[in-house]
Structure formats: C-alpha cells, structure tokens
Amino acid sequence: MYLEGMAGHRDEQNKRLSTHINGYKAMVPNKETHGEQEARFSNGGCEVTEGQRDLEDQTEVVEAARAVTDLKEEDAGIPRRSSIIKDGSRRGRDRKKTVSFGGMQSGRKISSAQGCLSRMQEGSEFRKLRPGLRLYSRYFLLEAEQRAIRWEPSKKEAGKARLALSEVREVRTGRNTEVFRASGVAELVAEDCAFSLVYGDDYDTLDLVAQSPEVANIWVTGLRYLISQGPGAHTHSHTHSHTHSHSHTHSNAPSHTRCAEQGGDEGRADLQLSWLSKEFSQLVAVGDGSKDGGSLSVNEAAHLIEKLSPGVKSSHVQHRLHEILRHHTHSQTPPHTPPHTPPHTPHHRVSLQHFTQAFHDLSTRPEIYFLLVQFSGNKDFLDTKDVMRFLETEQGVAQVSEDSAQEVIDRYEPSPLGRKLGRLSLDGFTRFLDSAECGLMDPLHAGVCEDMTQPLSHYFISASHNTHVTEAQVPAVSAIGGYERALRLGCRCLELDVWDGQQGEPVVSKGHTHSAMHTLAPPLGFREVVQTVGRMAFQAGASQYPLILCLENHCSVPQQRIMVRHLHEAFGERLHRGLLGNEDGQLPSPHALRGKVLLLGNRPLPEAQQGSGGGVGEAEEITQKAVGSVSSRRVPLCPELSELISLVHADPPANNELPCASGPCCAVTCLREALASRHAAERGPELVELAKRRLLRVRPSLMRVDSSNPDPLGFWKAGLQVVALNVQTEGATLDLHRGWFRRNGACGYALRPAIMRQQVAYFSANERGALPGVPPQTLHLRVISGRCLPKPRGGGAKGDVLDPYVTVAIHGIPADCAERRTHTVPQNGESPVFDQSFQFQVNLPELALLRFTVLDDDFIGDDFIGQYALPLDCVLSGFRHVPLLTAEGEELAHARLLVHVAMTERRGGGKAHKRGLSVRKGRRGRHYTQLQELGLRALDDVFKMAAQPLRDATDLRENMQEALEAFKELCGVSVLANITQCVLTLGSRVAGSEGVPLLLFDLGQPYPTMHPQGALPDALRKITSVYHTLMQASKAVMEESDGVTSKILQTHHRAMEFHEHLQSVAGKEGLKARKLNRALESFSWNITILKGQADLLKHEKMEVQEMLKQLNCAAETANLSLSTGRVRAARTNQDSPDGGIDVW
C-alpha cells in the first residue's frame, strides 16, 4: 500500500510538471527564431507594473542589466552587462498555492517540518543564478520519495535537472557564495530571499532566489531537516507512524514518557498538547463538564485561549471556534441526512481537539517557528545548548551557562514537561521574544546611567514652553494640568508667565492684553501652580535632578513679595539661593544640585561678573526687562526676589550676534526659533563652543499659534541645550523629544556627545560626511512582523480591517537622516509579516534617533496606529520586539513589532561588549587620515610626528578587518556574523567520512592554530590560509597597538601645550582674521583626529581580545579542539601528503 501510494504521488507530480512544461513551451518563443524574452526579477515579492508587463511581452532580446535595474528603483544607473536573463515564469496560467503569513486567521500556518515538506512537494518558482549574471526562472519540486529536488524547464536531460539530497553538504542562507558575490546582481537581491545549496566533493553551489522571504524560509527549513535526518528518513518514519497508528492510539504509556523518546515534530507537538490538555482538563473539572464528554462551551474555550495567548482578540477567537465546530458538524453528518437531524457532537461544545486546533490557528507565528529551527539544529524545540548559542551569538549576552539557559526555559516555557526536559517549545520561544528580556532598548538606560557630575552646560535639558497652556496659543486655555503633564513627561524646565492678579494675588497667564482678547479660561493662581509643582517635582519615581523654573515676571513689587512668600512655602529648603557658578567658572553639576529648584529670570549681576552677554539686568537700577511681554517696558525688581534668581536671563545682543563666550556662566541666552535656526545653519561650531560653558535656550516662534513644535534635533545637533516645546501638542516632534530623553532613564537630563564636550574638538552639525575621530556605523535592520495592531483611533468608519505598513526613520545630522518603509500587508492587523531589511549609514550615532511608525495604508480619517522612538546608541542587537506607543506616549497593550538589529562599522571600531565583533561592509581602497597644516611652523612640526603612527594605526585596523571579512566569506556567513558563528558553521562542514573533523584548533596557544587531519579539498585549504592571515593580523594588533597608541597620544599632549597660547603664537606668525580662524579650526581638526584614532586602536585591541575568547569557546562547543598530545601526533605521524601540516 505504501509503494502504491508513493507511485500515485509520483504520477501526480509528473502530471503537474507536464502541465508546467507545456505551459512554459506555449509561452516562451523558440530561441532560434524569436530569441529570449526579458524577465523582470522579483525581489522579495515586489510587484511588476502593467507597463513593464507589456514591455516584457513585446521585447525578445534585451541586455541583462536593464532587467536587473528594475529590481529596485533606487538602484538606477548601474552599468549595463551583456548577459541575458532567461524567463521561465508561468505567466498567464494558474499558479501553485503560495505561502502567505498575512492571510486570514483560518489559513494554513506552518509550524513543523512536515508543513514545509508538503509545500516543497507542491513546488515553488525560483530564480536560478549562474556565473556571469545569468538568471533563469525555474520551477523546483521536492520528489515524492524526498530524496532529491528537481527543476523544470531545463536544457538538461530530465534525469540531470535533479540534485540528490545525499550530495548536499550545506544549505547556506543569504548571498554568501562566490557566485553571488562575483555577480553584479548580488547587491540587488534581497538577502532574505537568497539561499544556496553547497554540494559535491568540489563544493559546487546551486544559488537560488525565492520570490519572497517566506518561500525561502520554507525551503531552507525543509532541506536542512531532510539533510539532518538522512535521505528518505522522514518518509520512512512518517510511513511507520501511519502503519502503527493503532498501537500508538491504544498505548497506555503516559504522554511525557513518549515525548522523552521522540523528537522533531512529535516531540514539540507533545509538549504543546500536554500543556493545553492540562489547562483544558482543569477548566472542564471546574465547570463539571463530565456530562458533556469533557468539553467546554464556546465562551469558556474562548476565554481560556485569551488567557493562554494574551492579545488575541475575543471576536477572532469566537469566530474561529464557530468555524471549526461548523466544519466538524458537516464532516460528521452522513450523506442524505435529513436537514434537521441533530449533529453527533453536542451542539456548541468544544472538545480538546477543537480547542487545540483553534489555539494553533490563532497563536502560531510561522516567522518565529523559522527562527526557532534556525537555531535548534532542525528540531522543533530549543534545548539548553541551543538557548546558550542563541543568547551568545544573536542576543549578545556574555557568560551564558547551561544553568542560565535552563533559567530562561523555566521562566518562559509554559509546558511543565518542557521545563522538566529542558526544552523551549515554539510557545515558550514566542513568549521569550515578547518578554522584557528581548526588548529593543537596553535595560541599562531604563534608569540614570550617564555621568551626572559634569557641568550643567554639558547636558541637554527637557523643557516646556508656555507650560500653563493646554491647547493652542490662540485661544490660550490655561489649566493646572499643563504643569502636571509636563512633569509626568520628565520636563525639568518649566515656564511661569506671572502677572498682577485682580485680587492682590499674582496669577499665571498669557498676559493681560492677550488674555483679555483671546483667553477662554481664567488665569491660574500663582500659589496653586507652585504648590502643584512642589508636590510633583521630586515625588517618588520622579527625577531627583534640579528643576528650572523660567520666571517671566511682570508683577509689581508688592505682588513680587507675595510671589517670594509662595515660593518659600512651596519649595522651602529646596529653593536655591544665589547665582550659580564654581570657582573655575563652570556651572555646578546636576548631581551637586539634586533636589534643588533653580529660578531663571532677570536680576542684576555683581560688577565682577559683568560682561558683554547682552541684556543682563543693570545693577544701578534694580529693574528688569519684561521678558516676553507685548511691550519692552521695564519693571522694578524686588530685592527679595532678586536674591532667589540662580540663572540670569540674557537677551542676545542687539545686532543678533552670538553673545560673548567670556560672559558669566550663570547667564542663559534665550533665542527665538528663527534666530537660533540661522545661527545653527551658519555658525554651528561657534554655538558648540559657546555651549560648553553656558546654557542656550530656544523658544518656539510666536507664529506657532497652533502650538506646533520645531524639530528639536535641529537645535540639539548645534549644541543648544534647552529646547522648549509645546508638550501639549502630540506628534512626531514630541515623540522624538520623549525618545531622546529615554537614554538616561527619562530623568530630564541627557549628556551631550563627547565631541561636544571636549576642550578642543572639531564638530559641525552640517557635515555631510564622516566626522574626524568618530567611526561611522551601518545599521542593519530587518522588520520581521507585527502583532496585535489596533485600528487607528480616528478610523472607526473602516471597522476592524487594517492594511498596515511600517516606516523606519533615522533622525540626526543631515548626513544621517533617512527614511524607509515596508510593503503593505493587506487586511491583517493581528499578525502581519513584513520581513524586509534595510541599511542606514550613521556618521554620528550619539546624535541619532531611531523611530518606528506603524500606519494604515487604506485608512478613513486617521492612519496612525503606533510609534516608538529611541536613541540609536540605546538599541540592543539581535532579535528584539518594539513596544508600540500611542500618540500620547502610552503603551499599546500587546502591540509589538519583531525586528532584527545589527550594527557594523564601515571602517573599524565598534562596541564588542554588546554588539559583537564589528566588521566592514566591504573592501575599499585604504584611506589614511590626513592632518591639516596650520601655518605655524612650531606646531606643524609637532603634528608631523604623528604622520607615521597614524598610518600604522590604520594599517593595523584595516588588516584585521580585511582578514576577518575574508574568513567570514569563506565560512559562508554574512557580514553580520561573529567569530562564534563562523566556527560553528565551519564545524558542520569539516566532518570527515568517519565523523572525524578534517580541521582542528590547537587552543593551547595564545593565537590558536588550525591543523589539518588529512587530505583537504581546495575549499578547506583556502580557509586554512585565510585563518593564518587572520591570526597574524590579530597578533599584530595585540602586540603593536599599545606602542602606536602611545606615540599618537604623545603628539596629542605636546600639541595641547600650545592651546592656551595659540592665538598669541598665531599673532607672532602674522596670522589674522580669516587665516587665524582657519588655523584655529585646523588645530581643532587635528586634535580630534589624534584623539579619535587613538581611541579606535584601543577599541580594536579590545575587539581582538573578545574575538579570541569567542574563538576558544566556539571551538570547544563544536568539538574542534585539539589536545596537546594530539597536536604532537598530528605533526609527526601523518601519512597523507597534507596530513599534520601546521598552517603556520
């Protein structure tokens, strides 16, 4: 019976192939008479326009580069190639079923290897890549016996267009073969759609590109499973299970015993079934369901599914349960049954079988299943070693042990049997990825994590504008809730616009004239405002760092004294008295001012602190300018209030120039939006220098009567610390503001980048390229899927249907700003799968923000679903979930995005402690950093001393990166992989005929050597040669970097000795005006280069140390370690020509 069934299956496949071939011949014209039609290559499911289809039908022979260019619109302009892309697509005829994870909840979802094999036997269309940029459309099938794959149409004989799985050595994902790298199409093919089969003794490759990442995942998973099980093993085991189905059905052995003896699909299924059976039985027992044969009502089953799978919509659960019951009723009804005959199963009762089917359909996430099998060695669960490998190689967790891996399983595996066996099932893995441990933001930044002992001017400060206004500026509606909201958002700089009240009490409002004309609400009492602020400013859970109150005082002297009394009552000892400033002329630190309230306003300065700051109150007349008033009248200043002012408001000079840098540090220059924007664009470096000693504050334009906000990053990148925003207005600007201050526990203070704080450093916010001394990075971001996306708040007319897509944007300096979007997933808000990858070049990561936005493509009224923004240097690498927030910043229940993040260096450097090893994106011509001449002979001679050390530093880093990149290429892993993944991949490839590895590592040496254990094929010979180069480069970095770094820093120290007297030295050399400014700028450039290159080389040494640690651990894990005794034997007792040769 089995053979007859297999023969029938083969006949069905042959008919399918015959239909496919006939359709192909009818469509494709004869090559000799008509040439070959152009094919538009499908990149990950990108659609072809109608115009392009017409052009394809009319064109017979075209250059291949034109078809390649159509892959992506942004890749236009690629040089043409002469090869031909051949099309074997089945256009115009019915296609096979395609896999869509974005379908209805009732659709088939893959969560087992058997599901993958079934789809493979149905067949899929791929693009086959050949050397020389030749792409052929082919239809691939897994044969019925599951021993080989074959493809049609092909010029080869029917028996030759076939690859036996017994010949396949490896299934390699991505564009990681020589054919992909050598062809011009490689960079235009989506990484997630490409995979290769490495086969034969010569390590030949079959390079394929799927039409979507889902299809690629299915084939990679199925092929790896078949290879690991052995040819035909799955077919026989599957048959065996059917042959003995009755014995399994009537077996009295407990389920956990059978699970312990089984693996693969059955092992995972038993873990889930044992868990669901227990939960189901407990609820049946509580509800006394014995009389109904151990079943539940639809409502009871729905509530249980919602409990076990939080986030699933109740309406969807109910709908799916009714569908299953309806289908079961129809299947159980015999033919010709009278229409009113009651069904065999109790009406509207859910059995365990129905319950498990509904749970699987609603809760299974195929994209997570494919991740699980990728790290489990083709099992349907992760054991402790798999969990360890996942945490180390992908999540960047250091020092993982089997005990800590078991703790992860104990926390997230829902099945008691799985916890007992040390197995993390698909349900447990899904819970783990949705947990706080896999959040996108580094938990280190959930609290205050930055150095808070720097001067106050070295921090960005969260600030609110017109805090009392709760809506638009016109009409100005004032409410105490404005202050409460600002404090809850973490603002540490609030505004109080104070006027004389009619009842003898000062009030907070927009002003008498403005209030009479436009205000709809009465003014706020000053006492009520300060009492509210005093109660909330330092309460438990709030920031304990100083609160700045910008006092815009328009009151008469009597009411000023009342203000003083209310301030003392509200703040008491927290109220700081006297001007801020240390003996060294710097502002105190936030740490020194913890729990203090600082008043910012107008007051006279002592004569010793008078400077040309512009607009500082005069000492002779105890008066102040009415800041922000309609007229520029001056009002008397109460001495008692003057003593409480800690920071002095300073208007910009009358000619709109920048204030003098030598002014008092307690003076705060307040700039209007337009003037600040102009200075940021034209005089950015000067602003950065000025902000090193004093605070600069920006207020929105008076024209923003709707309370809209400017982009705060435009001012932060120019060094301005206090950018006041209308926090009552939601939108992208406020999202960026909230995200920015997440970097330091949302305490309202964020340390400025080091390049903005260093005594001498070159920085321009308007740079369009890499900054000196700052290593540019590449962000690799893959948006995998979404979950539980709610409908837009204003989109009620559309119902529950969503067509979501995701935008990903980088906000930072102009060179870094970019935005990308995914494709739209139609009619799926529950579990849309996007699976698209993007790359962003980031020149200054410390000033970059990453923002996700989820929108509805086919919306009515409102398209906003959710958003999340955070600083780029707070992002963790690996597989992470992104919690989506509302426009108000509140977290949406269960709404998530699943992403994969990796950061790589474009030219050395990196963050090994949490991002793994950094690599270059590709080989480039070597670029040596050049220092600039100042025109000062003595100083130029000092800088020339660093020329050779700088070249040596570049060579050490570049040699290391090039060797590591070459080793990764030969190991067949992506540029994002670390050395652990290289060695583990190599371990599966070097197994000999008798199971003995052909290559082993001698870990008894500081730089482990690689030893052949017999004759090696050419592919492995190349690996040993490149590994030797890698170890040589590592040794050079470890042994030479300290000396080179020391020479660079010596030059840096000698040059800094000129800093204090640089202008006088330049004057003696006759440099004036423009030449003097150029010399000062060149000095800052050179100092930045020296400091940056020294830091990069230090970091390179740390990375090499980390790499060697990973190499030792990975070799032990992969059983590729060679003992000292075996090293001697390998060196002396090898009979083969290559045996025992030390690759050193």
Coordinates of N, CA and C in Angstrom, one line a residue, residues 41 136 237 508 718 839 852 1059:
F41 N 13.1 40.5 -12.7 CA 13.4 39.8 -11.5 C 12.6 40.3 -10.3
Y136 N 17.8 32.5 -14.4 CA 16.9 31.7 -15.1 C 15.7 31.4 -14.1
S237 N 9.9 7.2 8.4 CA 9.4 7.4 9.7 C 8.0 7.8 9.7
V508 N -0.9 83.3 36.8 CA -0.1 82.8 35.7 C -1.0 82.8 34.5
A718 N 23.3 71.4 17.1 CA 24.1 72.6 17.1 C 24.6 73.0 18.5
Q839 N 19.2 49.1 5.4 CA 20.5 49.6 5.9 C 20.5 51.1 6.0
F852 N 10.2 54.2 14.8 CA 9.3 53.3 14.1 C 7.9 53.9 14.1
H1059 N 47.7 75.1 23.3 CA 46.3 75.5 23.2 C 46.0 76.8 23.8

